[in-house]
CSV table of C-alpha atoms in Angstrom, one decimal:
chain,number,residue,atom,x,y,z
R,1,MET,CA,0.4,11.4,-9.7
R,2,LEU,CA,-1.0,13.6,-6.9
R,3,ASP,CA,-2.1,16.2,-9.4
R,4,TRP,CA,-3.8,13.5,-11.6
R,5,MET,CA,-5.7,12.1,-8.7
R,6,LEU,CA,-6.9,15.5,-7.5
R,7,ALA,CA,-8.3,16.3,-11.0
R,8,LEU,CA,-10.3,13.1,-11.4
R,9,LYS,CA,-14.0,13.4,-12.3
R,10,GLY,CA,-16.5,10.7,-12.4
R,11,ASP,CA,-16.3,7.1,-10.9
R,12,TRP,CA,-12.8,5.9,-10.5
R,13,LEU,CA,-11.4,3.2,-8.4
R,14,VAL,CA,-7.7,4.0,-7.9
R,15,GLY,CA,-5.4,1.3,-6.5
R,16,LEU,CA,-2.0,2.2,-5.0
R,17,ASP,CA,0.5,-0.6,-4.5
R,18,LEU,CA,1.8,0.6,-1.1
R,19,SER,CA,0.7,0.7,2.4
R,20,PRO,CA,-1.1,3.8,3.8
R,21,SER,CA,-0.2,2.8,7.4
R,22,LEU,CA,2.1,0.8,9.7
R,23,ALA,CA,1.4,-2.1,12.2
R,24,PHE,CA,-0.5,-0.8,15.2
R,25,ALA,CA,-2.7,-3.6,16.6
R,26,ASP,CA,0.2,-5.9,17.6
R,27,ARG,CA,1.7,-3.3,20.1
R,28,GLY,CA,-1.2,-0.8,20.5
R,29,ALA,CA,1.0,1.8,18.9
R,30,TYR,CA,3.0,2.6,15.7
R,31,PHE,CA,6.1,3.5,17.7
R,32,PRO,CA,5.8,2.2,21.2
R,33,GLY,CA,7.7,4.3,23.7
R,34,TRP,CA,7.7,7.5,21.6
R,35,GLU,CA,5.5,10.2,23.1
R,36,ARG,CA,4.7,11.5,19.5
R,37,SER,CA,3.4,8.1,18.3
R,38,PRO,CA,0.1,9.0,16.6
R,39,ALA,CA,-3.3,7.5,17.6
R,40,ASP,CA,-4.4,6.9,14.0
R,41,ALA,CA,-3.4,6.8,10.4
R,42,ARG,CA,-4.3,10.3,9.7
R,43,GLY,CA,-2.1,11.4,12.6
R,44,LEU,CA,0.7,9.1,11.1
R,45,TRP,CA,0.4,10.9,7.7
R,46,ALA,CA,0.6,14.2,9.4
R,47,LEU,CA,3.6,13.2,11.5
R,48,VAL,CA,5.5,12.0,8.4
R,49,GLU,CA,4.7,15.2,6.6
R,50,GLU,CA,5.7,17.4,9.5
R,51,ILE,CA,9.2,15.8,9.8
R,52,ALA,CA,9.8,15.5,6.0
R,53,HIS,CA,8.0,18.5,4.8
R,54,ASP,CA,10.9,20.1,3.0
R,55,GLU,CA,12.0,17.0,1.0
R,56,PRO,CA,11.3,17.2,-2.8
R,57,HIS,CA,9.0,14.7,-4.6
R,58,LEU,CA,7.4,13.7,-1.3
R,59,GLY,CA,10.6,12.1,0.0
R,60,ALA,CA,10.6,10.7,3.5
R,61,ASN,CA,14.2,10.2,4.3
R,62,ARG,CA,14.1,12.7,7.2
R,63,PHE,CA,11.4,10.7,8.8
R,64,VAL,CA,13.3,7.4,8.4
R,65,ASP,CA,16.4,9.0,9.9
R,66,HIS,CA,14.6,10.8,12.7
R,67,PRO,CA,16.4,9.8,16.0
R,68,GLU,CA,13.1,8.3,17.4
R,69,ALA,CA,11.5,6.9,14.3
R,70,SER,CA,14.8,5.3,13.2
R,71,ARG,CA,14.8,3.0,16.3
R,72,HIS,CA,11.8,1.1,14.7
R,73,PHE,CA,13.2,0.6,11.2
R,74,ARG,CA,15.6,-1.7,9.5
R,75,ARG,CA,17.7,0.5,7.1
R,76,HIS,CA,20.4,0.1,4.4
R,77,GLY,CA,24.0,-0.1,5.5
R,78,GLY,CA,23.3,-2.7,8.1
R,79,ARG,CA,21.6,-0.2,10.4
R,80,CYS,CA,18.8,-1.8,12.4
R,81,GLY,CA,17.0,0.0,15.1
R,82,ASP,CA,17.1,-1.2,18.6
R,83,LEU,CA,13.3,-1.5,18.6
R,84,PHE,CA,13.1,-3.4,15.3
R,85,PRO,CA,12.1,-6.9,16.6
R,86,PRO,CA,14.1,-10.0,15.8
R,87,GLY,CA,13.2,-11.7,12.5
R,88,ALA,CA,11.0,-10.2,9.7
R,89,GLY,CA,9.6,-7.3,11.6
R,90,ARG,CA,6.1,-6.2,12.6
R,91,PHE,CA,3.0,-6.9,10.4
R,92,ARG,CA,-0.5,-5.4,10.1
R,93,VAL,CA,-3.5,-7.6,10.6
R,94,VAL,CA,-4.3,-7.6,6.9
R,95,GLU,CA,-0.7,-8.7,6.0
R,96,ASP,CA,-1.1,-11.7,8.2
R,97,ALA,CA,-4.5,-12.5,6.7
R,98,SER,CA,-3.0,-12.2,3.1
R,99,ARG,CA,-0.4,-14.6,4.0
R,100,GLU,CA,-2.9,-17.1,5.6
R,101,GLN,CA,-5.1,-16.8,2.5
R,102,ARG,CA,-2.0,-17.5,0.4
R,103,LEU,CA,-2.6,-14.3,-1.6
R,104,CYS,CA,1.1,-13.0,-1.2
R,105,ASN,CA,4.1,-13.0,1.0
R,106,PRO,CA,4.2,-9.5,2.4
R,107,TYR,CA,7.2,-7.7,3.9
R,108,SER,CA,7.1,-5.6,7.0
R,109,ASN,CA,6.7,-1.9,6.3
R,110,PHE,CA,9.4,-1.2,9.0
R,111,ASN,CA,11.8,-3.2,6.8
R,112,LEU,CA,13.4,-0.7,4.4
R,113,VAL,CA,16.0,-3.0,2.9
R,114,GLY,CA,15.8,-5.3,-0.2
R,115,ALA,CA,14.2,-5.2,-3.6
R,116,ALA,CA,10.8,-6.6,-2.3
R,117,GLN,CA,10.4,-4.1,0.5
R,118,VAL,CA,7.5,-1.5,0.1
R,119,GLY,CA,8.3,0.5,3.3
R,120,LYS,CA,10.0,3.4,1.6
R,121,SER,CA,7.2,3.9,-1.0
R,122,SER,CA,4.6,3.5,1.8
R,123,LEU,CA,6.3,6.4,3.7
R,124,THR,CA,6.3,8.6,0.7
R,125,GLY,CA,2.7,7.5,0.0
R,126,MET,CA,1.8,8.8,3.5
R,127,ARG,CA,2.7,12.3,2.3
R,128,LEU,CA,0.5,11.8,-0.7
R,129,PHE,CA,-2.4,10.6,1.5
R,130,HIS,CA,-2.0,13.6,3.8
R,131,ARG,CA,-2.5,15.8,0.7
R,132,ILE,CA,-5.6,14.0,-0.7
R,133,ASP,CA,-7.2,13.6,2.8
R,134,GLY,CA,-10.6,15.4,2.8
R,135,LYS,CA,-10.4,15.7,-1.0
R,136,LEU,CA,-10.6,12.0,-2.2
R,137,PRO,CA,-12.2,9.2,-0.1
R,138,ILE,CA,-9.5,6.7,1.1
R,139,TRP,CA,-10.9,3.3,1.9
R,140,PRO,CA,-11.3,2.0,4.7
R,141,TYR,CA,-10.3,5.2,6.5
R,142,ASP,CA,-13.3,6.8,4.8
R,143,PRO,CA,-16.7,5.2,3.8
R,144,VAL,CA,-17.2,4.2,0.2
R,145,PRO,CA,-18.9,7.0,-1.7
R,146,SER,CA,-22.1,6.4,-3.8
R,147,GLY,CA,-20.2,8.0,-6.7
R,148,GLY,CA,-17.0,9.6,-7.7
R,149,PRO,CA,-13.3,8.5,-7.2
R,150,VAL,CA,-12.2,6.4,-4.3
R,151,VAL,CA,-8.6,5.2,-3.4
R,152,VAL,CA,-7.7,1.8,-2.1
R,153,GLU,CA,-4.5,-0.1,-1.3
R,154,ILE,CA,-3.7,-3.1,-3.5
R,155,TYR,CA,-1.1,-5.9,-3.9
R,156,THR,CA,-0.5,-6.4,-7.5
R,157,SER,CA,0.1,-10.1,-7.0
R,158,ILE,CA,-3.5,-10.5,-5.9
R,159,ALA,CA,-4.5,-9.3,-9.3
R,160,ALA,CA,-2.1,-11.7,-10.9
R,161,THR,CA,-3.2,-14.8,-9.1
R,162,ALA,CA,-6.9,-13.9,-9.9
R,163,ALA,CA,-5.9,-13.9,-13.5
R,164,GLY,CA,-4.5,-17.4,-13.2
R,165,LEU,CA,-0.8,-16.8,-12.7
R,166,PRO,CA,0.8,-19.2,-10.2
R,167,ARG,CA,1.7,-17.9,-6.8
R,168,GLY,CA,5.4,-16.9,-6.6
R,169,ARG,CA,5.5,-16.3,-10.3
R,170,THR,CA,3.3,-13.3,-10.8
R,171,LYS,CA,5.6,-11.0,-12.8
R,172,ILE,CA,4.8,-10.6,-16.6
R,173,ARG,CA,7.5,-9.6,-19.0
R,174,ASP,CA,6.0,-10.8,-22.4
R,175,PRO,CA,2.9,-9.9,-24.4
R,176,ASP,CA,1.3,-13.3,-24.7
R,177,THR,CA,1.3,-13.9,-21.0
R,178,LEU,CA,-0.2,-10.4,-20.5
R,179,ASP,CA,-2.9,-11.0,-23.0
R,180,ARG,CA,-4.0,-14.4,-21.5
R,181,ALA,CA,-4.1,-12.8,-18.1
R,182,LEU,CA,-6.2,-9.8,-19.3
R,183,VAL,CA,-8.6,-12.1,-21.1
R,184,ALA,CA,-9.0,-14.2,-17.9
R,185,LEU,CA,-10.2,-11.1,-16.2
R,186,GLY,CA,-12.6,-10.2,-18.8
R,187,SER,CA,-10.7,-7.5,-20.6
R,188,ARG,CA,-9.6,-7.1,-24.2
R,189,LYS,CA,-6.0,-7.9,-25.3
R,190,HIS,CA,-3.6,-4.9,-24.9
R,191,ALA,CA,-2.1,-2.5,-27.3
R,192,PRO,CA,1.6,-3.3,-27.8
R,193,LEU,CA,4.0,-1.7,-25.3
R,194,ALA,CA,7.4,-0.3,-26.1
R,195,ARG,CA,8.9,-2.4,-23.3
R,196,TYR,CA,7.6,-5.2,-21.2
R,197,ASP,CA,8.7,-4.8,-17.6
R,198,ASP,CA,6.7,-5.8,-14.5
R,199,HIS,CA,6.1,-2.2,-13.7
R,200,ALA,CA,4.0,-1.6,-16.7
R,201,THR,CA,2.4,-5.1,-16.8
R,202,ASP,CA,1.6,-4.9,-13.0
R,203,ALA,CA,-0.3,-1.6,-13.6
R,204,ILE,CA,-2.3,-2.9,-16.6
R,205,LEU,CA,-3.3,-6.1,-15.0
R,206,ALA,CA,-4.1,-4.5,-11.6
R,207,ALA,CA,-6.4,-2.0,-13.5
R,208,ALA,CA,-8.2,-4.8,-15.3
R,209,TRP,CA,-8.7,-6.7,-12.0
R,210,LEU,CA,-10.0,-3.6,-10.2
R,211,ARG,CA,-12.5,-3.1,-13.0
R,212,ALA,CA,-13.6,-6.8,-12.8
R,213,VAL,CA,-14.1,-6.9,-9.0
R,214,ALA,CA,-15.1,-3.3,-8.1
R,215,ARG,CA,-18.7,-4.3,-7.4
R,216,ASP,CA,-17.9,-7.4,-5.3
R,217,PRO,CA,-19.5,-6.5,-1.9
R,218,GLU,CA,-17.3,-9.1,-0.1
R,219,LEU,CA,-14.2,-7.1,-0.9
R,220,TRP,CA,-15.6,-4.0,0.6
R,221,SER,CA,-16.7,-5.7,3.8
R,222,PRO,CA,-13.9,-8.2,4.8
R,223,SER,CA,-14.8,-10.1,8.1
R,224,GLY,CA,-11.5,-9.1,9.8
R,225,LEU,CA,-11.8,-5.3,9.2
R,226,THR,CA,-12.9,-3.8,12.5
R,227,PRO,CA,-13.5,0.0,13.1
R,228,GLY,CA,-10.3,0.1,15.1
R,229,LEU,CA,-8.3,-1.4,12.1
R,230,ALA,CA,-10.1,0.9,9.7
R,231,ARG,CA,-8.9,3.9,11.7
R,232,THR,CA,-5.3,2.7,12.4
R,233,GLU,CA,-4.0,0.0,10.1
R,234,GLY,CA,-6.4,0.1,7.2
R,235,TRP,CA,-6.9,-2.9,4.8
R,236,THR,CA,-5.7,-4.2,1.4
R,237,PHE,CA,-8.5,-4.3,-1.1
R,238,GLY,CA,-8.9,-8.0,-2.3
R,239,VAL,CA,-8.1,-9.6,1.1
R,240,ARG,CA,-11.4,-11.2,2.2
């Protein structure tokens, strides 16, 4: 994936279904009380890379198990850090906004337990972002270029609801539903797949949605996105 992204030529809008950052605004820090807590997202990417640099496939287990970082995470095996708050955990501003707009029901990226969590992939993604930083623009940490590729964070359920699927039932596992959703987004019907699982259909539908909304100026200038958030927490493309 990393090699493919770095080789892109021309105008591409690349959506990654993971979070490039962690909650910051609620506490004024990613890891309150840790002297190495970074000041911005790029510092966070660099910290994850430094601690997990020797793991293959951009793994981030060493970071999750770090004596200080682990205090903030809920991990498998019933291990919950003493600084993981009671309840569902900490959320970014955009995650609260997406819930209020009924776009999705996000999980805290500090929660690394359960099938619906995206914290693990987000930490792995931070090692990827560290590698593409300065080579590919990453919105909103970078301004949108006039041409060429740009990378954004997405929730695939936003694409699915935009295509008419009901909230809470956004996973597609059959060809007819996929075709109806694609047509609703202005795309052609799909070429048959060998297997219909929600990984493949999520990717196809999200790509069709990105193509349909890429030039919507409101999505590039959401009202809640401040310069401080653009530097620390980022934003999910599609949350207005």
